[in-house]
CSV table of C-alpha atoms in Angstrom, one decimal:
chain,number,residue,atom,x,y,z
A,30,UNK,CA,23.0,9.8,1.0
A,31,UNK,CA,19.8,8.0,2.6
A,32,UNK,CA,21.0,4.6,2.0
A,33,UNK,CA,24.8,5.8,3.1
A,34,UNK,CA,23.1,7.0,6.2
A,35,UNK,CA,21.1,3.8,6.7
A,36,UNK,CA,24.0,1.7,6.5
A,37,UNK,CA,26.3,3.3,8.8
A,38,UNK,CA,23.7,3.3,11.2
A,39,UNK,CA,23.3,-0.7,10.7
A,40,UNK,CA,26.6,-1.1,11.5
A,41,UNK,CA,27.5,1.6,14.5
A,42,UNK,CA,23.9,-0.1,16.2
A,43,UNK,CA,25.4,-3.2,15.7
A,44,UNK,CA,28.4,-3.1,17.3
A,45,UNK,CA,27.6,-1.0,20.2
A,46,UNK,CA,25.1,-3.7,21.0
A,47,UNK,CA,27.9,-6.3,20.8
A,48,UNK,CA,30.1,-3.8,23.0
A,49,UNK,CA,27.4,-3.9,25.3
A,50,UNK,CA,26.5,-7.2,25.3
A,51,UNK,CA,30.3,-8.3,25.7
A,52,UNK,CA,31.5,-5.4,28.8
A,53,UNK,CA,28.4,-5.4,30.9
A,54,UNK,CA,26.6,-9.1,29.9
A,55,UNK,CA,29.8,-10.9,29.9
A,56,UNK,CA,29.0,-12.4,26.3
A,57,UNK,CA,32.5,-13.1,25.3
A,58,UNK,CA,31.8,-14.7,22.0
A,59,UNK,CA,29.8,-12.3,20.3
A,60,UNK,CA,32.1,-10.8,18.7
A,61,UNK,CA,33.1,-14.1,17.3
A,62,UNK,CA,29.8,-14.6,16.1
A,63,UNK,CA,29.8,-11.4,14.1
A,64,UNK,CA,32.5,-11.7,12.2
A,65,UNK,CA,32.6,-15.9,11.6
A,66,UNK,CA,29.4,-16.8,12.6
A,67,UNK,CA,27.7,-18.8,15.3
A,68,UNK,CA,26.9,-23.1,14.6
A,69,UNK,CA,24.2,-24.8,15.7
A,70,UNK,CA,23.7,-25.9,18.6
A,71,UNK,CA,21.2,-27.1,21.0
A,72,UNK,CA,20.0,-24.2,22.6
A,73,UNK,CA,20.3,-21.9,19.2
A,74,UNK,CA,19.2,-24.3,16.8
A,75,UNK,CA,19.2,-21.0,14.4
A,76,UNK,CA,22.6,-20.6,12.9
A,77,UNK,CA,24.6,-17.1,12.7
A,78,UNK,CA,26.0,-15.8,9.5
A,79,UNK,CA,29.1,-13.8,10.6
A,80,UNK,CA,30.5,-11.1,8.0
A,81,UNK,CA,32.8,-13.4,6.4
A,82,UNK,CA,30.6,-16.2,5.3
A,83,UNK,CA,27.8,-13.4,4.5
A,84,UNK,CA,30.4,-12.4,1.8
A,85,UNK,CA,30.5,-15.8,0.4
A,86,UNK,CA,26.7,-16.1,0.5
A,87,UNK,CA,26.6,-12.7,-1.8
A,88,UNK,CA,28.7,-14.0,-4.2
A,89,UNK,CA,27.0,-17.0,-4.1
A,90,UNK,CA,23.7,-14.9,-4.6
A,91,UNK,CA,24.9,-14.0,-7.6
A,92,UNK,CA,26.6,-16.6,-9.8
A,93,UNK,CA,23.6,-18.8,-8.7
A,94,UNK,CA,21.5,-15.5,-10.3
A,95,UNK,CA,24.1,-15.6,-13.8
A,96,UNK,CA,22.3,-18.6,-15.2
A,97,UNK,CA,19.0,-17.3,-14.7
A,98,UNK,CA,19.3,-14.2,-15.8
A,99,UNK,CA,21.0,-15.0,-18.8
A,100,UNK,CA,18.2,-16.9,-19.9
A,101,UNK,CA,15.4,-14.6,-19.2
A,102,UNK,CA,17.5,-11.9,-20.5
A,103,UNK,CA,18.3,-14.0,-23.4
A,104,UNK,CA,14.0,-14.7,-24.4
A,105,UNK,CA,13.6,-11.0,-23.5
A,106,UNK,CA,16.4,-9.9,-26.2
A,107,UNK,CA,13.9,-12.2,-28.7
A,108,UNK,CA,10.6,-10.3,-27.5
A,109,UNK,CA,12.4,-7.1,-28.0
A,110,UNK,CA,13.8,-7.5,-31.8
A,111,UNK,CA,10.5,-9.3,-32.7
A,112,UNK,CA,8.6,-6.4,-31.1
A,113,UNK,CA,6.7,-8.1,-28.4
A,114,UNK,CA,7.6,-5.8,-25.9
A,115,UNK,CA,6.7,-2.9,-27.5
A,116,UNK,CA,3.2,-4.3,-28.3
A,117,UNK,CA,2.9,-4.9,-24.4
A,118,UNK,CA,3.9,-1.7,-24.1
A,119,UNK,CA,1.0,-0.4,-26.3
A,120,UNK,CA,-1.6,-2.3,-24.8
A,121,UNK,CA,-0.8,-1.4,-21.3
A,122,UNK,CA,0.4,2.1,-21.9
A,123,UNK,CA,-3.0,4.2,-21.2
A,124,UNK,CA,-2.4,3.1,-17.4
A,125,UNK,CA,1.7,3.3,-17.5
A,126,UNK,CA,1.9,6.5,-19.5
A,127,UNK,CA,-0.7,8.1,-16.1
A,128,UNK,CA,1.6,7.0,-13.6
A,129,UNK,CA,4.7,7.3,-15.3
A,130,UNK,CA,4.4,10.6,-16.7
A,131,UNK,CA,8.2,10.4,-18.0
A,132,UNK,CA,7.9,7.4,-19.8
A,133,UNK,CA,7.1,7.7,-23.2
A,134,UNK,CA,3.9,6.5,-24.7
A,135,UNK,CA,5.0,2.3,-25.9
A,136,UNK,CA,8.3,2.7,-24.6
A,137,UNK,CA,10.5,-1.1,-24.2
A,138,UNK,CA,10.4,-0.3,-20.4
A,139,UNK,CA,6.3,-0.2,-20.2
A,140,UNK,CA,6.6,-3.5,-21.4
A,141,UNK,CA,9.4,-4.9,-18.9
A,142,UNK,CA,7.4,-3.5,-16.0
A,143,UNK,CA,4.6,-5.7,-17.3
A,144,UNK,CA,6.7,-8.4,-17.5
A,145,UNK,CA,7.9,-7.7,-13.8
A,146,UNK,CA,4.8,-7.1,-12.2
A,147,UNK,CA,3.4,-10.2,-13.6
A,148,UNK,CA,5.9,-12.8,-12.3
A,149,UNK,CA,6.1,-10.8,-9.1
A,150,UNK,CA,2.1,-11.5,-8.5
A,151,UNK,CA,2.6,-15.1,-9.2
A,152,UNK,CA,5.3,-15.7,-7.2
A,153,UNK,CA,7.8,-16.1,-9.7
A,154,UNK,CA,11.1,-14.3,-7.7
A,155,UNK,CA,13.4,-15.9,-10.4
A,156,UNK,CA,11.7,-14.4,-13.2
A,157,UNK,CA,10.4,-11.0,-11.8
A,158,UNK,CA,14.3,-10.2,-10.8
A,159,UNK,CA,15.7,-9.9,-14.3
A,160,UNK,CA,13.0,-8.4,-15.8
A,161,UNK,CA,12.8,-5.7,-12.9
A,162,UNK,CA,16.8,-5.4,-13.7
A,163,UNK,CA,15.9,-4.8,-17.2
A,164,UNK,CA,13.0,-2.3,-16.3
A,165,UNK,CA,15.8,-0.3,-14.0
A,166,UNK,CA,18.6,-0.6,-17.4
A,167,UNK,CA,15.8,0.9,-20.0
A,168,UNK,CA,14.7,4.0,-17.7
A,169,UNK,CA,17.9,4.7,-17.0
A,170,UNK,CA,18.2,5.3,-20.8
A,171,UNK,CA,15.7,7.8,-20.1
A,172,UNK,CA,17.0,9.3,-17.1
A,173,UNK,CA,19.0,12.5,-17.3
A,174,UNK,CA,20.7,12.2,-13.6
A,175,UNK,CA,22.9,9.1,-14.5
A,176,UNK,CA,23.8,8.7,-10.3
A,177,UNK,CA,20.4,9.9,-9.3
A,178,UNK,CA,17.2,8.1,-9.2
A,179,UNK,CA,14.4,9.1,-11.7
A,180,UNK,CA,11.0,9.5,-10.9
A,181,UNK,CA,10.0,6.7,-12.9
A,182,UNK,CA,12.8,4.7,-10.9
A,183,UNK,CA,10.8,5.6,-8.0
A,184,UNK,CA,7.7,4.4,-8.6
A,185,UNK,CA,8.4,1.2,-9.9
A,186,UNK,CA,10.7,0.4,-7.4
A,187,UNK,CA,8.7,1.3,-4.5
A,188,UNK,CA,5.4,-0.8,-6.4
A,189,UNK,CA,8.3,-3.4,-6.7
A,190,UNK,CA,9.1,-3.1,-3.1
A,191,UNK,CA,5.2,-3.8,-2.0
A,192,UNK,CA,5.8,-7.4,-3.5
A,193,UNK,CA,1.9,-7.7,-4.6
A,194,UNK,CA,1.8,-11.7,-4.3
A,195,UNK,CA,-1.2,-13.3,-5.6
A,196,UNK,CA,-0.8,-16.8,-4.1
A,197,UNK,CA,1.9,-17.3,-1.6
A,198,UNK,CA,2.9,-21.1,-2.2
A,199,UNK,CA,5.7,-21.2,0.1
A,200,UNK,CA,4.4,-20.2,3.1
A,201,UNK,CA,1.0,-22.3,2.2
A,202,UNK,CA,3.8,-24.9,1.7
A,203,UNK,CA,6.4,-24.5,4.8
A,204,UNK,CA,2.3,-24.3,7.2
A,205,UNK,CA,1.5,-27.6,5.5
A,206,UNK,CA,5.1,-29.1,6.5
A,207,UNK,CA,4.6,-28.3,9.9
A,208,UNK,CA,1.1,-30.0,10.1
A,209,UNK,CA,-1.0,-27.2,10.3
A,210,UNK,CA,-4.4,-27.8,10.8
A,211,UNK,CA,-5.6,-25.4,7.7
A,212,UNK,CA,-2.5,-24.8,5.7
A,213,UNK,CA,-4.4,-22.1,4.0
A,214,UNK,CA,-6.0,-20.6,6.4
A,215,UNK,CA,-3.5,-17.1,5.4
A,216,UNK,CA,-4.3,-16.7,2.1
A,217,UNK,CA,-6.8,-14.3,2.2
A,218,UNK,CA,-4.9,-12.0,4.9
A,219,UNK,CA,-2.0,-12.3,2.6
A,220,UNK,CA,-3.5,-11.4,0.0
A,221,UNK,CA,-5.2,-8.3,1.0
A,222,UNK,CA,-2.2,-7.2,3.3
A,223,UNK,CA,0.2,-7.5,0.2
A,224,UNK,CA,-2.6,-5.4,-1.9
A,225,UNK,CA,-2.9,-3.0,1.0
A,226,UNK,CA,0.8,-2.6,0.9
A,227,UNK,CA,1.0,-2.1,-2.8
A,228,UNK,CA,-1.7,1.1,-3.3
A,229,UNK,CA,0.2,2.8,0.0
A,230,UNK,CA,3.2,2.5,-2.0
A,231,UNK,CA,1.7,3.9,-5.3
A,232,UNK,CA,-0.1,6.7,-3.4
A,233,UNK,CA,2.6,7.9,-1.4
A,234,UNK,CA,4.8,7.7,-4.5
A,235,UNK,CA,1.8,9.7,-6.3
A,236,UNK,CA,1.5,12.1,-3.6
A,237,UNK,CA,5.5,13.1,-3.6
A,238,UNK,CA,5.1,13.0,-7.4
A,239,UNK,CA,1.7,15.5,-7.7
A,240,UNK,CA,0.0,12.5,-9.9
A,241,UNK,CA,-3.5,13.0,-10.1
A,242,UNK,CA,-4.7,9.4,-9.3
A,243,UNK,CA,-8.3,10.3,-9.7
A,244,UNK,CA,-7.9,10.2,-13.2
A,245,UNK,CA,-10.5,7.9,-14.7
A,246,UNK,CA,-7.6,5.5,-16.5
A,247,UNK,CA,-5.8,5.2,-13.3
A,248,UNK,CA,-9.4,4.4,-11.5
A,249,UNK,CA,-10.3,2.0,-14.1
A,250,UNK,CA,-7.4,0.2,-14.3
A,251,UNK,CA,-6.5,-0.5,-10.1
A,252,UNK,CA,-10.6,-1.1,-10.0
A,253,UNK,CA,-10.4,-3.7,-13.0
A,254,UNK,CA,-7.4,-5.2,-11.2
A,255,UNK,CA,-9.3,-5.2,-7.5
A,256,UNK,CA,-11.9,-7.3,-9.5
A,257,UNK,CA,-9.8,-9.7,-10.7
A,258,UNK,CA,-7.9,-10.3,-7.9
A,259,UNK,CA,-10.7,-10.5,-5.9
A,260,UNK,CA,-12.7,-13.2,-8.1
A,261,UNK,CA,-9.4,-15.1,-7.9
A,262,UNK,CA,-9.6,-14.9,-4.3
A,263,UNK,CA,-13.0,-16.3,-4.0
A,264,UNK,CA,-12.4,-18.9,-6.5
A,265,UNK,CA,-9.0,-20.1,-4.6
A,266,UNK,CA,-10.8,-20.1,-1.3
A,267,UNK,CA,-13.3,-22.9,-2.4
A,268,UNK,CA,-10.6,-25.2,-3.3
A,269,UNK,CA,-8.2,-27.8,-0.9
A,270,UNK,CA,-4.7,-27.1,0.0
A,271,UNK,CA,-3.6,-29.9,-2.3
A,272,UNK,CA,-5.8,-27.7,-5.0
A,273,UNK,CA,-4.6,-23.9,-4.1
A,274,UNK,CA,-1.0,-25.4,-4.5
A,275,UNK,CA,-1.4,-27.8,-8.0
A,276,UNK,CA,-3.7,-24.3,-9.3
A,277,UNK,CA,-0.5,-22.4,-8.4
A,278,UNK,CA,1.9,-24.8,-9.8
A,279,UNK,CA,-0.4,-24.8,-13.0
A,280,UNK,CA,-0.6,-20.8,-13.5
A,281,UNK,CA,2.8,-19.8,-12.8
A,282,UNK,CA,4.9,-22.3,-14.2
A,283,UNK,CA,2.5,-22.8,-17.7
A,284,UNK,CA,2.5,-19.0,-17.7
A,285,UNK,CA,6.3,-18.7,-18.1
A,286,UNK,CA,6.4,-21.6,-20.6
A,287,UNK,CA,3.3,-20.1,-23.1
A,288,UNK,CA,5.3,-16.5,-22.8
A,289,UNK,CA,8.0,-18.1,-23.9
A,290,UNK,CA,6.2,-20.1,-26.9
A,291,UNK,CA,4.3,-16.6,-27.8
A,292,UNK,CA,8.2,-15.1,-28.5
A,293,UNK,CA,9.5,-18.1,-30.1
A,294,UNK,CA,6.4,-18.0,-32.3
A,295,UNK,CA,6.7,-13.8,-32.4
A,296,UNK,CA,10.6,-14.4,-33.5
A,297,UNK,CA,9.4,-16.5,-36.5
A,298,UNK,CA,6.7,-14.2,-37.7
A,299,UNK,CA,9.0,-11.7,-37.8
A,300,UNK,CA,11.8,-14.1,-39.6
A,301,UNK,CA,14.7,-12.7,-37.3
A,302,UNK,CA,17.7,-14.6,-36.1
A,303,UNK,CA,15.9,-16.4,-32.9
A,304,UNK,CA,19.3,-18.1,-31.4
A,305,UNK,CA,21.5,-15.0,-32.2
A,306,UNK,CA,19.0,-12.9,-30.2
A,307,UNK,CA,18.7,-15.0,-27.3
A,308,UNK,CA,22.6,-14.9,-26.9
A,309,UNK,CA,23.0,-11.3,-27.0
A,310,UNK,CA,20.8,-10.8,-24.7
A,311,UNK,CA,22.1,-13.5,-22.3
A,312,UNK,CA,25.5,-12.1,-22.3
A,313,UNK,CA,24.1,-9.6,-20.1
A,314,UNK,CA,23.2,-11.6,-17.4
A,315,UNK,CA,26.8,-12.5,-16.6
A,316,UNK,CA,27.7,-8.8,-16.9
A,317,UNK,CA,24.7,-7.3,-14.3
A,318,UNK,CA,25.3,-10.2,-11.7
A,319,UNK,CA,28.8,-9.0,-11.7
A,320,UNK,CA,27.8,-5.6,-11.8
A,321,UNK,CA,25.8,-6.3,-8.2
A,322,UNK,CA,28.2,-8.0,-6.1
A,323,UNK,CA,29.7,-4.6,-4.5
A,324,UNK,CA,25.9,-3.4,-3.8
A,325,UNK,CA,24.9,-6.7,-2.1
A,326,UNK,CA,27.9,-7.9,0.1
A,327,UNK,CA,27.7,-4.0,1.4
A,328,UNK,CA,24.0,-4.5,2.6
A,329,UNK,CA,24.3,-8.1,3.8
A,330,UNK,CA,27.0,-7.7,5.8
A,331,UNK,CA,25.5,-4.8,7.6
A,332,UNK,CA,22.6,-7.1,8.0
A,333,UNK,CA,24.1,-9.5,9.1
A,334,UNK,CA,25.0,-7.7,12.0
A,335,UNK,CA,22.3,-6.9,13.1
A,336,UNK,CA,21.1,-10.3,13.6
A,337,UNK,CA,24.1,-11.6,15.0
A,338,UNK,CA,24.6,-8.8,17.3
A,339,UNK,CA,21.6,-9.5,19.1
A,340,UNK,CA,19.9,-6.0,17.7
A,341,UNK,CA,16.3,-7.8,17.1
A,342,UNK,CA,15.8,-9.2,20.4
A,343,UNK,CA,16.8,-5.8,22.0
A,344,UNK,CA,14.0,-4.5,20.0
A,345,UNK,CA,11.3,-7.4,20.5
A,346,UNK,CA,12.1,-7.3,24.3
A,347,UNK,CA,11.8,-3.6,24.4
A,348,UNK,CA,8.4,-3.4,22.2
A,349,UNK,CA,6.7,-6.1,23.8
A,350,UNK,CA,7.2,-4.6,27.9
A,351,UNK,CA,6.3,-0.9,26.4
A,352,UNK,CA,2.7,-2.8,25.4
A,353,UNK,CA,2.6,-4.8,28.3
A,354,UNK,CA,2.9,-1.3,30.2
A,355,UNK,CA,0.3,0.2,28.2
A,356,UNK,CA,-2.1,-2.9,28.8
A,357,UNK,CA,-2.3,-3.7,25.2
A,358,UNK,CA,-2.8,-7.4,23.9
A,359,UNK,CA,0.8,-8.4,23.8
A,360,UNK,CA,0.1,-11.6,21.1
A,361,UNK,CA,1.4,-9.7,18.6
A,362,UNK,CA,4.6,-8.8,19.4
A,363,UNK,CA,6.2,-12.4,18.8
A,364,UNK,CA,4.8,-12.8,15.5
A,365,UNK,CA,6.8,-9.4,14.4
A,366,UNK,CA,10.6,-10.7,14.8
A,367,UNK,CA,9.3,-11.6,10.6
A,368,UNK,CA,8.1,-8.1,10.0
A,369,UNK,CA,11.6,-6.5,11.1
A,370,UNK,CA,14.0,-8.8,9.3
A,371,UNK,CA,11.7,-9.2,6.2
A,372,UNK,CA,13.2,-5.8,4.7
A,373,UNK,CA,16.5,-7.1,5.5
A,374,UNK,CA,16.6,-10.6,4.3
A,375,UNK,CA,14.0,-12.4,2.7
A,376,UNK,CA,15.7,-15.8,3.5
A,377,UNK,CA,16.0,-14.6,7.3
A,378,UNK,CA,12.8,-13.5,7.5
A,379,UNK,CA,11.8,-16.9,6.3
A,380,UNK,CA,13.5,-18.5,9.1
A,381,UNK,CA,12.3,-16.5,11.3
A,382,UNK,CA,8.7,-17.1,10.4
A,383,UNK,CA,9.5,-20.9,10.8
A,384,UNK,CA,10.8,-20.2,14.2
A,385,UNK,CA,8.0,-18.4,15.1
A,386,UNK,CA,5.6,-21.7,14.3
A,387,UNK,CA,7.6,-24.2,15.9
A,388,UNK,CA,8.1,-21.9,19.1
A,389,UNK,CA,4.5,-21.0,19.8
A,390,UNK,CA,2.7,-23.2,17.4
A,391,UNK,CA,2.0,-23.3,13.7
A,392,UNK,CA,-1.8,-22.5,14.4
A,393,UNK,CA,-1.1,-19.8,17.0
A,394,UNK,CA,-1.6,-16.2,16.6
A,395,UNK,CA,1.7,-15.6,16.6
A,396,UNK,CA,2.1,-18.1,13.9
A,397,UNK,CA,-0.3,-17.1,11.7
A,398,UNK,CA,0.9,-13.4,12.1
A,399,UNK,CA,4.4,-14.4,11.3
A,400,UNK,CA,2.8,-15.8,7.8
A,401,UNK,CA,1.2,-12.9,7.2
A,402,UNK,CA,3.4,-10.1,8.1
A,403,UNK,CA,6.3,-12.4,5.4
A,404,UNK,CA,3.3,-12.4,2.7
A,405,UNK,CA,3.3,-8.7,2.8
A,406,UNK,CA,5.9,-6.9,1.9
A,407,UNK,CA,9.0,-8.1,0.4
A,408,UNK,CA,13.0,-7.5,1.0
A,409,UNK,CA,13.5,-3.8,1.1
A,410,UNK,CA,16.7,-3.3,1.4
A,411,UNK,CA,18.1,-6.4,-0.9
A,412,UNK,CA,15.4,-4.5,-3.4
A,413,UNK,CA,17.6,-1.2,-3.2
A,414,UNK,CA,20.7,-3.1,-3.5
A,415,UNK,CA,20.2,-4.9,-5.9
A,416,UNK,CA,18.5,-2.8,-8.3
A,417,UNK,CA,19.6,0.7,-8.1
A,418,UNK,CA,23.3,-1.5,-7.8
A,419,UNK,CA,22.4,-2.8,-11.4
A,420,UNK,CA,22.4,0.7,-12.8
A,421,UNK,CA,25.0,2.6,-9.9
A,422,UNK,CA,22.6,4.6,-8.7
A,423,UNK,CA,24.0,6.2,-5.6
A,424,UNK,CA,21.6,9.2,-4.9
A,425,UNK,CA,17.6,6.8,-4.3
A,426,UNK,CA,16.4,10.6,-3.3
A,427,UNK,CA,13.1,9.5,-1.3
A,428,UNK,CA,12.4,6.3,-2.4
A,429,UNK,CA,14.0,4.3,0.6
A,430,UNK,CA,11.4,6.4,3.0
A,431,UNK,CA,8.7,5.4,0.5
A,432,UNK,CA,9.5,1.9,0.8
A,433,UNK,CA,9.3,1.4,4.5
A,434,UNK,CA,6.3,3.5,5.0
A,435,UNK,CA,4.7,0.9,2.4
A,436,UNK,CA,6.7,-2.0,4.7
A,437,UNK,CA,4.8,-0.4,7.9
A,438,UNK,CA,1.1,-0.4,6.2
A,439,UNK,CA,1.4,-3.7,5.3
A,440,UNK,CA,2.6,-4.7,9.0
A,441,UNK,CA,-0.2,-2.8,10.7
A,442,UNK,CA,-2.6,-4.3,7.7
A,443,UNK,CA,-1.4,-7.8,9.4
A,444,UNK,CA,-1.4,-7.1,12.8
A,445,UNK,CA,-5.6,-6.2,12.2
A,446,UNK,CA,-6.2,-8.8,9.6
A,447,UNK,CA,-4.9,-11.5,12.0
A,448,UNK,CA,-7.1,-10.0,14.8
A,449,UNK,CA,-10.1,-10.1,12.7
A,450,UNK,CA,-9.5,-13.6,11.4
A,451,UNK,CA,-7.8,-15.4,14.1
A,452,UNK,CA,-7.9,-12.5,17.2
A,453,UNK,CA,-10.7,-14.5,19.3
């Protein structure tokens, strides 16, 4: 009922902007631009997606997602019959069995999580999406409430939702395109907004959940992991742009290639049928990028007008003359257009971000902001869609509220990370 509520409310705010907009602003075209769309043009070089090409965008989402999935799917299928996953599942399952109660001890899904959370923290959205789908498909196996969302659901989700990034290469890259003067100059507030973002979620999700997250497994583990992640931030602040981005390149893209060499590898050892358990499993890509359509055109469209309705400058206008009234330092506010479309689209967000640097300058504050506000967090609301659309869940009990609470840590996070790195 959260998201039903969430969605109507997308769309009624929508169009009584555009009624608005048309009857008392004389804006006769807007309601042109919400249902075709808006071209470019020279005073809006940003284009508007109506509702109708959003549809085809969906779709397009998702047979561009088939191909993927079906071969990630397809490698997991081998890691599953050969027992890879299950080991993973071992070997991570002191920590996983803590703070997922419900799971039991070296269940397949442990292992998927892994798997998830990995590619997630390198960066890797085409690999972190079918093995989150995967995750979502083997707890719902566990889950008694077929159309309700488990507490393990939850959790993961809403850690899933944080997007803990370790390196983020496209914004590094899209800074470095526009000339900036130190392309990676973000990292570190990235890095330790996205982190920031990622314990609110687990603790909140703890808290609602009564998990004791004192317990000396669950301290050792997010300490170890604080270490790591820290030594790797030190290490990738002594090296060039050219450097942070060919070390990037080199970890994430050799990672996936040795995983898949250790279950080719695993599949012989265990002398099963390595091609025959790569196409059963990749048969199920075509069938859960199908499955999703319905899910996502529902939640792009009603995104979709909210941009084109003009809802987000409303907001922007609105937020930054209440600060202005208050006498606060008003910098901020045109660095968080990202922030409020970054749980609605990660691809407007993007462009958004891009705007924001070409309009008040790739090394403003407002720039910078902009980078880190879309390095910490990532797309809410696709998330939901998406996921709990993979497994028609229809009831996501708390977890939406859990998810934007995490959204709004990471933003303030930003907002005082950019104002103790760049604020003089």
């Amino acid at each position: 009922m959260a998201l039903s509520k969430i969605w109507s409310a997308f769309i009624l705010t929508a169009i009584i902007v555009a009624l608005y907009k048309c009857v008392f602003l004389g804006n006769a075209d807007i309601f042109s631009w919400m249902v075709v769309g808006k071209a470019d043009d020279a005073a809006n070089p940003l284009k508007v997606d109506g509702i109708i090409p959003t549809c085809k965008t969906a779709v397009d989402l998702c047979i561009n997602l088939i191909g993927v999935m079906a071969m990630f799917l397809g490698f997991m299928s081998i890691a599953e019959k050969a027992g890879g996953i299950r080991l993973l599942s071992r070997i991570i399952g002191p920590f996983f069995t803590k703070l997922f109660p419900d799971v039991p001890a070296g269940h397949p899904a442990i292992g998927y999580m892994m798997m998830n959370f990995s590619a997630n923290l390198l960066g890797l959205d085409n690999a972190a999406t079918p093995f989150g789908i995967k995750t979502m498909e083997s707890l719902q196996e566990l889950n008694k409430e077929k159309e309700t969302a488990s507490n393990a659901q939850i959790m993961f989700l809403c850690l899933h939702a944080a997007g803990l990034t370790l390196i983020p290469v496209s914004i590094i890259a899209a800074r470095a395109s526009l000339k900036a003067a130190s392309p990676t100059d973000i990292f570190v507030p990235c890095m330790i907004a996205t982190f920031v973002a990622t314990i609110a979620a687990m603790l909140l999700v703890a808290f609602k959940q009564k998990i004791n997250m004192l317990q000396p497994v669950i301290l050792a583990w997010i300490l170890g992991l604080s270490a790591v992640i820290a030594g790797l931030v030190f290490y990738l602040t002594t090296l060039s742009t050219d450097g942070v981005q060919s070390f990037s390149n080199i970890l994430s893209n050799g990672l996936i290639l040795f995983i898949f060499v250790l279950i080719i590898l695993g599949g012989l050892y265990k002398k099963i049928n390595i091609f025959d358990a790569f196409v059963e499993g990749a048969k199920g890509g075509f069938e859960t990028a199908i499955k999703i359509i319905p899910y996502l055109v529902g939640m792009l469209v009603a995104i979709s007008l909210l941009r084109s309705s003009g809802t987000f400058e409303v907001i922007i206008s609105g937020m930054k003359n209440f600060f202005a009234l208050l006498g606060a330092d008003t910098r901020f506010v045109d660095g968080i257009p990202t922030a409020l479309i970054k749980p609605l689209s990660g691809g407007g967000a993007r462009g958004m971000m891009i705007d924001t640097m070409k309009a008040s300058g790739v090394d403003s504050f407002a720039g910078r902001l902009a980078c880190i506000l879309q390095g910490s967090s990532d797309t809410t609301f696709y998330v939901v869609a998406v996921y709990f659309g993979a497994v028609s869940i229809k009831n996501t009990r708390y977890s939406i509220g859990v998810m934007l609470l995490a959204d709004l840590v990471g933003i303030i996070t930003s907002i005082l990370l950019c104002y103790l790195f760049f604020g003089k």
